[in-house]
Coordinates of C-alpha atoms in Angstrom, one line a residue:
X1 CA -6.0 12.2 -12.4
X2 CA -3.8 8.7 -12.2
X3 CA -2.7 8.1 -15.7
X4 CA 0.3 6.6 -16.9
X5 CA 3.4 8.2 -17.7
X6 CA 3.7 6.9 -21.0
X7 CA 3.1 3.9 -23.3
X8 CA 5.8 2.1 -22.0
X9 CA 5.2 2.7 -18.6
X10 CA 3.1 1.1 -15.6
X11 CA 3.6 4.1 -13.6
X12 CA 1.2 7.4 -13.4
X13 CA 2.3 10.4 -13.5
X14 CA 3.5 11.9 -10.3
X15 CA 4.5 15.5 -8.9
X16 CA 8.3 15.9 -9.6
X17 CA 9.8 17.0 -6.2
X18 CA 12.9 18.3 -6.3
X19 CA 15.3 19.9 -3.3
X20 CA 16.7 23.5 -3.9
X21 CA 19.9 24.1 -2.3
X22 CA 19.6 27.8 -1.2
X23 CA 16.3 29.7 -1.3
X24 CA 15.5 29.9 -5.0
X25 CA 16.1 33.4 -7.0
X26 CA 12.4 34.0 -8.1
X27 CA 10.8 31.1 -7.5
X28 CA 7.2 29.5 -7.7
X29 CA 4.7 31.8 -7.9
X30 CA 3.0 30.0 -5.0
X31 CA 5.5 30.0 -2.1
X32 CA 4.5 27.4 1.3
X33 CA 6.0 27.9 4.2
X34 CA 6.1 24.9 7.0
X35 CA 4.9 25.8 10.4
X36 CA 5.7 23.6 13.8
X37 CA 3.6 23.3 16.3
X38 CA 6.7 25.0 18.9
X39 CA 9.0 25.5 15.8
X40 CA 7.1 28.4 14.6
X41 CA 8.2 29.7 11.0
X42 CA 11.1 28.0 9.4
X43 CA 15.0 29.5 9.6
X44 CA 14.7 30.6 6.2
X45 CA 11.8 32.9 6.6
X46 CA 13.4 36.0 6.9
X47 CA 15.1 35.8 4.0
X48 CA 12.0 34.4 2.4
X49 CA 10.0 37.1 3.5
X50 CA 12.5 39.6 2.3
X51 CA 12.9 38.2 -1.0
X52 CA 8.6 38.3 -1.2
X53 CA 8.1 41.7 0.4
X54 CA 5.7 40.2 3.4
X55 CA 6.4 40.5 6.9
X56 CA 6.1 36.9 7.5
X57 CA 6.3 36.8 11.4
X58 CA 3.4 39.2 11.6
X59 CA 1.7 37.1 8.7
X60 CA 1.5 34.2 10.9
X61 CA 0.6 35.9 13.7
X62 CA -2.8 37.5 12.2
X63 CA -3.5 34.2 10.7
X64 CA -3.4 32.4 14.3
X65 CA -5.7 35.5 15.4
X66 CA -7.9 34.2 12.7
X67 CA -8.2 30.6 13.5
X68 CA -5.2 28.5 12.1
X69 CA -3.5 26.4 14.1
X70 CA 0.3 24.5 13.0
X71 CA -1.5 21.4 13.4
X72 CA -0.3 18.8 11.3
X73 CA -1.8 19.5 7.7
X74 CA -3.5 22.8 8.7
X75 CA -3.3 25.5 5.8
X76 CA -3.9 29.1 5.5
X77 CA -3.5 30.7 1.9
X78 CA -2.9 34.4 2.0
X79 CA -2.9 36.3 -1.7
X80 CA -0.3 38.8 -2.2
X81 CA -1.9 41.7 -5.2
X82 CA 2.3 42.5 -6.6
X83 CA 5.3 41.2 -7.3
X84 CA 5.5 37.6 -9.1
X85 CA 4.6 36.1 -6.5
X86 CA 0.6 35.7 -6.6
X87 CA 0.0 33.3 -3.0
X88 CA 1.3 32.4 0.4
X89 CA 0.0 29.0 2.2
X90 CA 1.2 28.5 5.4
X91 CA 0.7 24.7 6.5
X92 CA 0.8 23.1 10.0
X93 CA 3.8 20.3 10.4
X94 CA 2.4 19.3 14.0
X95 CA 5.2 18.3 16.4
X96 CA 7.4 17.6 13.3
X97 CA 7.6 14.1 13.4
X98 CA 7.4 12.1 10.4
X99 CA 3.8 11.2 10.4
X100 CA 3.1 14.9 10.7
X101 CA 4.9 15.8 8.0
X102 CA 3.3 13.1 5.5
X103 CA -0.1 14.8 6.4
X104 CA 1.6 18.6 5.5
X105 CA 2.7 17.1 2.6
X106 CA -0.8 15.9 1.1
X107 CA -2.0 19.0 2.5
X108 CA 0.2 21.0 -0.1
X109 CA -0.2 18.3 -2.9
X110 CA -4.2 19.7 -2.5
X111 CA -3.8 23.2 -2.4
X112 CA -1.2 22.8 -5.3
X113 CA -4.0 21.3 -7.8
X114 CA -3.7 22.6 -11.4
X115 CA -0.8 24.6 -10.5
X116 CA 2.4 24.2 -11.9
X117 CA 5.2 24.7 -9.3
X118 CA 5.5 25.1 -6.1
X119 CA 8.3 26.7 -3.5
X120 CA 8.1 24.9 -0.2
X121 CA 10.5 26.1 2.8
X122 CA 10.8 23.6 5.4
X123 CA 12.7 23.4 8.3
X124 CA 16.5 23.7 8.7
X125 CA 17.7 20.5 9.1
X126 CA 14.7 18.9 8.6
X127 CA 16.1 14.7 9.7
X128 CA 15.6 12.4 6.7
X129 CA 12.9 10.2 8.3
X130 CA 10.5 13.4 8.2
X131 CA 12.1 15.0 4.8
X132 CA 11.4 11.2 3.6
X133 CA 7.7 11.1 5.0
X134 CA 7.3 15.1 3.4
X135 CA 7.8 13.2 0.0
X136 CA 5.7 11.0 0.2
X137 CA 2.9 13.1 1.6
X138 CA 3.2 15.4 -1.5
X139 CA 2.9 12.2 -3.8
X140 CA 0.0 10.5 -2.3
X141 CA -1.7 13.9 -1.3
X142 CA -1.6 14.2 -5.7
X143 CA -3.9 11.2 -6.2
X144 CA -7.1 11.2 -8.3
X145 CA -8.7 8.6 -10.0
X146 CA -11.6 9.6 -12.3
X147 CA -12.8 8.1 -16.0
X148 CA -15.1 11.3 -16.3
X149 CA -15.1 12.7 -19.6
X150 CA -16.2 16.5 -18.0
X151 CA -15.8 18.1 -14.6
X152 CA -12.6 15.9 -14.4
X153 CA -11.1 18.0 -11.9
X154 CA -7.8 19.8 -11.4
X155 CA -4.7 17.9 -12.4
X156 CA -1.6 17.4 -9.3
X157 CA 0.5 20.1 -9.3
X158 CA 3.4 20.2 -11.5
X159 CA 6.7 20.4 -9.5
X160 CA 7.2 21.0 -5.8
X161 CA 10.2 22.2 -4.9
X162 CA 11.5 21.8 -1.4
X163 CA 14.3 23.8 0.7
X164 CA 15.2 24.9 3.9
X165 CA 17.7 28.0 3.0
X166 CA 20.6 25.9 3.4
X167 CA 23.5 24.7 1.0
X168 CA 22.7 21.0 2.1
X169 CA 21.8 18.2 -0.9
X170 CA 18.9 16.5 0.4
X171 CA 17.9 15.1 -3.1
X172 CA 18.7 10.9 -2.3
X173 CA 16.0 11.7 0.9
X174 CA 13.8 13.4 -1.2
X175 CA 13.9 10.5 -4.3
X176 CA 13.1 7.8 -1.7
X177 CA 10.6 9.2 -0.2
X178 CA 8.8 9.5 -4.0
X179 CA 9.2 5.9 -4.7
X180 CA 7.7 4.7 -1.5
X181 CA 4.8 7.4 -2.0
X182 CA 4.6 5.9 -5.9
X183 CA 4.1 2.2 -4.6
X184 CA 1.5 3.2 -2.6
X185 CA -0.4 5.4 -5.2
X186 CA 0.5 2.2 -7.7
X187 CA -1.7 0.3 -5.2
X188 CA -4.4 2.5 -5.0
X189 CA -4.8 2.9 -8.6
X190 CA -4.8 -1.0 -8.9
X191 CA -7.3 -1.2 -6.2
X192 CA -9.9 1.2 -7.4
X193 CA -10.3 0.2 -11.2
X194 CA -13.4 -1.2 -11.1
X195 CA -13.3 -4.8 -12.3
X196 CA -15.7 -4.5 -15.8
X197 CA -12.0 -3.9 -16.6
X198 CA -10.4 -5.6 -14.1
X199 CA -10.2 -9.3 -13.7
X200 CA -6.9 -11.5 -13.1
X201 CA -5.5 -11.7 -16.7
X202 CA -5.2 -7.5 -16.1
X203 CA -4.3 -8.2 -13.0
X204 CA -1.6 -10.6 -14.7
X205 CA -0.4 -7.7 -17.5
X206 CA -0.2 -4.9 -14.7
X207 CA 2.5 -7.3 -13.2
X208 CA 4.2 -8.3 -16.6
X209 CA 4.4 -4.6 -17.7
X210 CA 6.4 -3.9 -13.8
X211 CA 8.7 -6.2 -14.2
X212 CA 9.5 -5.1 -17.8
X213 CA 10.1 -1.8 -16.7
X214 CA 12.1 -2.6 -13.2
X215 CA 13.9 -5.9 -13.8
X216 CA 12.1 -8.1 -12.6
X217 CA 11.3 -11.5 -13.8
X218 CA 7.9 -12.4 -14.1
X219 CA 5.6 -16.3 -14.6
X220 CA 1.9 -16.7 -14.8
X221 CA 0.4 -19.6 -14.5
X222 CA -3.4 -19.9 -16.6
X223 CA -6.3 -22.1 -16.0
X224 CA -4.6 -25.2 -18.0
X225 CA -1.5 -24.8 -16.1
X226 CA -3.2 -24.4 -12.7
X227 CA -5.2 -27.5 -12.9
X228 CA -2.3 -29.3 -14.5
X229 CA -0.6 -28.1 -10.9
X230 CA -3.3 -28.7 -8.7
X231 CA -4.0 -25.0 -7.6
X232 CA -7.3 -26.3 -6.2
X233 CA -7.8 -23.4 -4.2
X234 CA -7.5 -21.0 -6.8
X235 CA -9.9 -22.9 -9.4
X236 CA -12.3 -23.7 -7.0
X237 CA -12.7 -19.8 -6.7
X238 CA -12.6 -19.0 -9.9
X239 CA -14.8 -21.5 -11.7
X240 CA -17.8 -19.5 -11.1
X241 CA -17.1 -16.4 -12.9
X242 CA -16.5 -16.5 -16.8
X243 CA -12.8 -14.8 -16.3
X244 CA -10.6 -17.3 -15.2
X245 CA -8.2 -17.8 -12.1
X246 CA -4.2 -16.5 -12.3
X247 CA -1.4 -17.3 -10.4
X248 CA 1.3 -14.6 -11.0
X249 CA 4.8 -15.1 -10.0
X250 CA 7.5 -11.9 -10.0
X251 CA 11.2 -12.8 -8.7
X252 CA 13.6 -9.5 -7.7
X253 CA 17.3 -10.6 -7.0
X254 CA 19.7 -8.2 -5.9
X255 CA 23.0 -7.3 -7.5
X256 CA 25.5 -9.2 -5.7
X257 CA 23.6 -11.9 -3.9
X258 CA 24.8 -15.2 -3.1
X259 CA 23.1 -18.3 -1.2
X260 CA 23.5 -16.6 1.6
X261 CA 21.0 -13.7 0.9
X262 CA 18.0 -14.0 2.9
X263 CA 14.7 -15.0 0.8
X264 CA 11.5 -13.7 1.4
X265 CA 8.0 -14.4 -0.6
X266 CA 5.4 -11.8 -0.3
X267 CA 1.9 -13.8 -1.4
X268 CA -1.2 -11.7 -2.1
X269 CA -4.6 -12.1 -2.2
X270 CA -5.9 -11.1 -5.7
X271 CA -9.8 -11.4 -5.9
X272 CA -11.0 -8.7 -8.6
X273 CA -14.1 -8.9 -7.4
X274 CA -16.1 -10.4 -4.5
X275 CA -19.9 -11.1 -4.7
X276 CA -19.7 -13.7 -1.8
X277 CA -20.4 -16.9 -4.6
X278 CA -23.6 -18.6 -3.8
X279 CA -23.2 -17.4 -0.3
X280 CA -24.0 -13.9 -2.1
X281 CA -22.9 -11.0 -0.2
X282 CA -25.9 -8.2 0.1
X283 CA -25.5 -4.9 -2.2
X284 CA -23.9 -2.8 0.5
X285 CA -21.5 -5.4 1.5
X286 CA -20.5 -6.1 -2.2
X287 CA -19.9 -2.1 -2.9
X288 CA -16.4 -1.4 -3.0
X289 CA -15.2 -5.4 -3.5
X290 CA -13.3 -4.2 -6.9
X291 CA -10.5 -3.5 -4.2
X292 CA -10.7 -7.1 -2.7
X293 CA -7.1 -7.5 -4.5
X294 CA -5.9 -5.1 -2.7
X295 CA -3.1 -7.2 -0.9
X296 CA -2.0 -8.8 -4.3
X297 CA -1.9 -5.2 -6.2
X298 CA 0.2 -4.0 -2.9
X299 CA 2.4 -6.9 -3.9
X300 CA 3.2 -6.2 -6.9
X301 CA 3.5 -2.2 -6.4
X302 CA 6.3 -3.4 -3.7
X303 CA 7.9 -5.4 -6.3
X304 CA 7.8 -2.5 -8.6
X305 CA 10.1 -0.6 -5.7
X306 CA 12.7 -2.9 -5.1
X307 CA 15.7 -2.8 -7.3
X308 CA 15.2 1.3 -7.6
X309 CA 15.4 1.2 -4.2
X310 CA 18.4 -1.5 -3.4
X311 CA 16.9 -4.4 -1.4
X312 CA 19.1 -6.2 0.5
X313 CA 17.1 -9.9 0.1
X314 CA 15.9 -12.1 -2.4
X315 CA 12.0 -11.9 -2.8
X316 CA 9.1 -13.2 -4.5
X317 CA 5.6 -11.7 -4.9
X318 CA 2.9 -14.3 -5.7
X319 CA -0.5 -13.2 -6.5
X320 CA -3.4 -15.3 -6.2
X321 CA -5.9 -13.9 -8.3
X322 CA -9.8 -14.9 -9.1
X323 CA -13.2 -13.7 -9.6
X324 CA -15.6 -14.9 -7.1
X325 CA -19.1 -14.7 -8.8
X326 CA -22.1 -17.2 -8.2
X327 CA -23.2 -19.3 -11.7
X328 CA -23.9 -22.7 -12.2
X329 CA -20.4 -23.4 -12.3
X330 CA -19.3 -22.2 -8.8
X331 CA -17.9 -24.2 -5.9
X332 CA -20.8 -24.6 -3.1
X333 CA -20.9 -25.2 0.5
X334 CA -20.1 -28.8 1.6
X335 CA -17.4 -29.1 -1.5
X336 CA -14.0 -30.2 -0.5
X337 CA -11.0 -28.5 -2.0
X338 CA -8.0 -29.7 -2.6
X339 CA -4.7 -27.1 -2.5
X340 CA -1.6 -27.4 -3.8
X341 CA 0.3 -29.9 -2.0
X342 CA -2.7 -32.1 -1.1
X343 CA -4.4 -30.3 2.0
X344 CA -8.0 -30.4 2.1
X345 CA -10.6 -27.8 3.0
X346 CA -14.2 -28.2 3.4
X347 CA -16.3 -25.0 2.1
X348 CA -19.0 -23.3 4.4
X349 CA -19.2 -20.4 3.3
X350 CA -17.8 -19.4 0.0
X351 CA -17.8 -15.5 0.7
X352 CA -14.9 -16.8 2.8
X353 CA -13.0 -17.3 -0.6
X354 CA -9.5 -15.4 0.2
X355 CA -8.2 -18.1 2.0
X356 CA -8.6 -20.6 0.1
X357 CA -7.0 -18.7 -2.6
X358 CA -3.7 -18.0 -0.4
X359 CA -3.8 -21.2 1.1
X360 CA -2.5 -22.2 -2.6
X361 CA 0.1 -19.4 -2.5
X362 CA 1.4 -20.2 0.7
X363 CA 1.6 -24.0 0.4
X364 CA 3.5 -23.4 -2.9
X365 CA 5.9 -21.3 -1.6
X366 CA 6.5 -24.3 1.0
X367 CA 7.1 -26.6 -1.1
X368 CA 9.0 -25.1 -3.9
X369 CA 10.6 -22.2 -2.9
X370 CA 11.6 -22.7 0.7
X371 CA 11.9 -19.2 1.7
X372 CA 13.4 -18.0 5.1
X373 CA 10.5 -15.7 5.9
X374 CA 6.9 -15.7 4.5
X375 CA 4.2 -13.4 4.6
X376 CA 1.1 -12.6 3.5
X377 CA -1.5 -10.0 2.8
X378 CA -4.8 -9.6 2.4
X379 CA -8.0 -7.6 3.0
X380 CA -9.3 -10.7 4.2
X381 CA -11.8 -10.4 7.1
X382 CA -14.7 -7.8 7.6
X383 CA -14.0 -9.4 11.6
X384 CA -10.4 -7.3 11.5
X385 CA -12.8 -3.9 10.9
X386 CA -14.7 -5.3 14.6
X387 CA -11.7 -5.7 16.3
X388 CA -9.8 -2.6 15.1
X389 CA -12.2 -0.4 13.9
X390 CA -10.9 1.8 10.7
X391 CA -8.0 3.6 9.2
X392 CA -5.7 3.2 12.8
X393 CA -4.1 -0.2 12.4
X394 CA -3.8 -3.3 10.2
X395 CA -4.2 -6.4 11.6
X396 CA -1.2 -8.6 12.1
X397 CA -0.3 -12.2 13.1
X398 CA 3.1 -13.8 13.7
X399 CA 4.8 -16.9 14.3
X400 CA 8.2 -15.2 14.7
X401 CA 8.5 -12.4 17.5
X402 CA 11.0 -10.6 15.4
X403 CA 8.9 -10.6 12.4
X404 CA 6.7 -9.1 14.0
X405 CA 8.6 -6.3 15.5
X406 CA 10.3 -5.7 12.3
X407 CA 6.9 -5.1 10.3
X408 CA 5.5 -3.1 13.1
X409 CA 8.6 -0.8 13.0
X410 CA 8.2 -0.7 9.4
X411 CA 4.2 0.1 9.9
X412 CA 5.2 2.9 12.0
X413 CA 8.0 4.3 9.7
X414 CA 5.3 4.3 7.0
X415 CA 2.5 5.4 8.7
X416 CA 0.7 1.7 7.8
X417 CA 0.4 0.7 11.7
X418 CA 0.1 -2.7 12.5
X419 CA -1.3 -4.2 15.2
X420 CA -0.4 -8.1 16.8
X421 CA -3.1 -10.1 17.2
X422 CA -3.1 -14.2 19.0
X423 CA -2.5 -16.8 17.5
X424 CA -4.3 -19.3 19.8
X425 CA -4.0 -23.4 19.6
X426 CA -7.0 -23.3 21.7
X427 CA -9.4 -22.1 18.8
X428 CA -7.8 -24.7 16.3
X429 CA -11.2 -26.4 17.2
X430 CA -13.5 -24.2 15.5
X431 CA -12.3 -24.9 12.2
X432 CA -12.2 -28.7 12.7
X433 CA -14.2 -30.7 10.3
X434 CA -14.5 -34.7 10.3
X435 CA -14.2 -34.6 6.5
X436 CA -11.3 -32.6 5.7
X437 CA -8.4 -31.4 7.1
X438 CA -10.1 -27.9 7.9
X439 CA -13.3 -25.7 7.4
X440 CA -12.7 -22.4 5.4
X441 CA -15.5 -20.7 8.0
X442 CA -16.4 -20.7 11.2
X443 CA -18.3 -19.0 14.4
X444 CA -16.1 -17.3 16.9
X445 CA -13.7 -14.6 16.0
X446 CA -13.5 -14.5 12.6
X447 CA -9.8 -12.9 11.8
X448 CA -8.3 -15.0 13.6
X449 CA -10.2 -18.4 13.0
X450 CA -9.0 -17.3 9.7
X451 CA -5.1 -16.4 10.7
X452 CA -5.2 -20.2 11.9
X453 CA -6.5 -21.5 8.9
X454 CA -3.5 -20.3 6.8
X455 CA -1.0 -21.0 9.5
X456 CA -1.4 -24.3 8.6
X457 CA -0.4 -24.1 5.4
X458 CA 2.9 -22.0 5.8
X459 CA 4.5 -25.2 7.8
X460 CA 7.6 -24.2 10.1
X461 CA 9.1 -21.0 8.1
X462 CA 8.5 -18.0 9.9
X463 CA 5.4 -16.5 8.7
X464 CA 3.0 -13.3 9.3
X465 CA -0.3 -12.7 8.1
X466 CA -1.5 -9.0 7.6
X467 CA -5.3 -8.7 7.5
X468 CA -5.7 -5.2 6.3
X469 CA -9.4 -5.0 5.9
X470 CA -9.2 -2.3 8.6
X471 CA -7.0 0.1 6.5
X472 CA -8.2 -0.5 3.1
X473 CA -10.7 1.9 2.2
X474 CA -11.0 5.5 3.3
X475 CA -14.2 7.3 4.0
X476 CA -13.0 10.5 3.0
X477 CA -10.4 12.9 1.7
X478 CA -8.1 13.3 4.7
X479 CA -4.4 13.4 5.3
X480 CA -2.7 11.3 2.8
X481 CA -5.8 9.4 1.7
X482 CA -8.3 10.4 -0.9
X483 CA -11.4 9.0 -0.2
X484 CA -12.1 5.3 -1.5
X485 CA -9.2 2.2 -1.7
X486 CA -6.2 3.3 0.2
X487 CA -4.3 0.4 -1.4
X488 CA -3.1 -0.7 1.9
X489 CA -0.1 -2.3 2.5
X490 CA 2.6 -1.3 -0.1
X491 CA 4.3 1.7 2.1
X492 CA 4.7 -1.0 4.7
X493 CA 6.6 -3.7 2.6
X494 CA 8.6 -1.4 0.5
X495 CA 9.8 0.0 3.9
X496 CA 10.3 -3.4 5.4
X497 CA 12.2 -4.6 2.2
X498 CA 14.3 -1.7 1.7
X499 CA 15.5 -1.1 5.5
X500 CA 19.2 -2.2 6.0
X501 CA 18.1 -5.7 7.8
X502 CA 14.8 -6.7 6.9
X503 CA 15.0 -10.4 8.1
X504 CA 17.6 -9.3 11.9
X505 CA 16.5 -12.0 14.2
X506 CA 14.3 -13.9 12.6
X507 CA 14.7 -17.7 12.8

């Protein structure tokens, strides 16, 4: 189950993977072998086969007789009754690519429940993008999340231990790939506490313990200080609910920057939990809202990854976090907000509460931090899920071309695909309002209505909005994802961040 790693630590406890130079002496008692789609059996087979007493050419040969296929996560477990070793899995690795190998790594983080070690033989010169992707299959394939006290379930296996028969050191590959797999299982831990324990001050300590533990400097604003401010975006949420609003602030310099360091600001949306507020959602469409903060807990889980990891650029993550319940306190239709920096928004429908929220985040970072590149990210729109359907792509916007390439490139490296949507002047229209400077809800198409809405508030810095509604909840245990919050999102930014040239073109 996700638990953390110690007292001191906001991490769980992962998997250790490790890379073996050389097929090991003895060994796991569970040994995997890798299979490819036209690859067949890894190099090192023979000798693994030797060393194990199994004929392992003919052993994959019956087992295609009997049904398996090398498709990417495919498995086929085959008991041997002597020797130490007590179990061969064969998994599928598909047509090798990266993606493929994330899903055989979650395949073998499964079979490897309540085990302690296992030996994995991949193949020979396996390139780092999929030995990277491997990692972080085996580390997100480990995740549970249960607060039973019996039936709790098999714990993630112990170690894996990964070579492909050669004297290469692969370990740097190997250590990346955990730490992008930990940032997303941070994120999906965050996402799926349910919120009788999670409001934003948790949300607020979750991000003061990370930055104790990786160097990062941390600010949170409360209540007091937020009105003091004029965070009107963020009260107005949160004056409903009897937990109030935070705004949390982490900073992560790099060693050696200068002025001339790019500067990005990451701002998150970080509602706890979602009834709708007087415009009350129904009970299905208020199940699962506990992971409505899922683009401020992917914020800070990419905070968490960057000095490990060496980013090349200045960033800060903001959060914007509230509790959106209906009381006699709440904000109604037909008030008018007013968000950091003096923009106004008339409410008509305050179920459409993110944006106001991140309107505040945006408009501060405008104003006081003047950042080169901006973006946020959100599970903003059930409109995204119409458009894209689920679990294939996240919804992005972009005012900068090269912004967006260089997140899509990142959602493809971490198998978090994005997909560009328009940005049209011409619907501008729909959330006019001859009392404010905008309306927080319209008819029409709904993600982007909403893309437009926060456009306005990130002025002339180059900006993208990621909508990840599409992407943030699973319906089932498959490939990297367990079934529930996927905590969407902080695979993509922590590959974004930590590329050589996050920011090339932009501007």
């Amino acid at each position: 189950m996700a638990r953390r790693s110690g007292s001191s630590s906001p991490f769980p406890s992962l998997p250790a993977v490790s890379w073996q130079p050389g097929l090991p002496v003895h060994g796991a008692p569970a040994w995997v072998l890798v299979v490819g789609d036209d690859s067949g059996l890894p190099a090192a087979a023979k000798e693994a086969g030797e060393r194990l007493g199994v004929d392992l050419d003919r052993l994959l040969e019956v087992q295609r007789t009997a049904g398996f296929s090398p498709s990417a996560g495919a498995t086929a477990a085959y008991p041997l009754l002597s020797g130490e070793v007590a179990e061969i899995l064969l998994v599928g690795a598909g047509d090798g690519s990266a993606k493929d190998l994330r899903h055989a790594g979650a395949a073998i983080a499964r079979f490897g429940r309540g085990k302690d070690e296992l030996t994995t033989v991949v193949a020979e010169g396996i390139d780092d993008a999929a030995l990277q992707a491997f990692a972080e299959g085996v580390v997100l394939g480990s995740f549970s999340y249960t607060l039973k006290t019996v039936d709790a379930g098999k714990p993630a296996v112990g170690r894996v231990t990964l070579t492909d028969g050669s004297d290469a050191d692969r370990q740097p590959v190997v250590d990346r790939g955990v730490v992008i797999g930990r940032t997303g299982w941070l994120a999906r831990q965050l996402a799926i506490t349910p919120s009788n324990e999670k409001d934003p001050s948790w949300m607020a300590a979750r991000a003061t313990e990370v930055a104790a533990a990786t160097g990062l400097e941390v600010t949170v604003w409360d209540e007091k200080k937020l009105a003091a401010e004029g965070f009107g975006g963020i009260l107005a949420v949160g004056q409903g609910s009897a937990k109030p609003p935070r705004f949390i602030r982490l900073d992560y310099v790099p060693d050696g920057a200068t002025k001339k360091t790019p500067y990005v600001v990451l701002v998150g949306k970080g509602i706890t939990y979602d009834t709708g507020g007087l415009s009350l959602k129904p009970r299905e469409g208020m199940v699962s809202m506990k992971r409505d903060m899922t683009g401020g807990g992917s914020v800070i889980a990419t905070m968490s990854a960057l000095r490990e990891l060496g980013a090349p650029v200045r960033v800060t993550g903001l959060i914007c976090s509230a509790e959106n319940m209906p009381s006699g306190s709440a904000y109604r239709p037909d008030d008018v907000i007013r968000h950091y920096g003096g923009r106004t928004t008339e409410v008509k429908n305050t179920d459409a509460e993110g944006r106001l929220v991140m309107a505040d985040g945006l408009a501060y970072a405008v104003r006081e931090l003047k950042p080169d590149v901006l973006v946020d990210i959100a599970t903003l729109t059930g409109a995204i899920k119409v458009s894209l359907g689920a679990m294939l792509y996240g919804g992005m916007f972009a005012t900068d071309d090269a912004l967006a390439d260089n997140l899509a490139d990142a959602g493809r490296v971490s198998g978090e695909e994005l997909w560009r949507m328009p940005l049209p002047a011409e619907y501008e229209d729909l959330i006019a309002t001859p009392v404010a400077d905008s309306v927080n809800s319209s008819k029409g198409p709904g993600s982007i209505t909403a893309a437009l809405f926060l456009k306005a508030f990130a002025g002339d810095i180059p900006w993208a909005h990621l909508d990840l509604s599409s992407i943030a909840e699973s319906p089932a245990d498959r490939f990297e994802y367990s079934v529930g919050a996927t905590g969407a999102g902080a695979r993509l930014l922590t590959t974004w961040l930590t590329s050589d040239t996050p920011t090339s073109g932009i501007g």
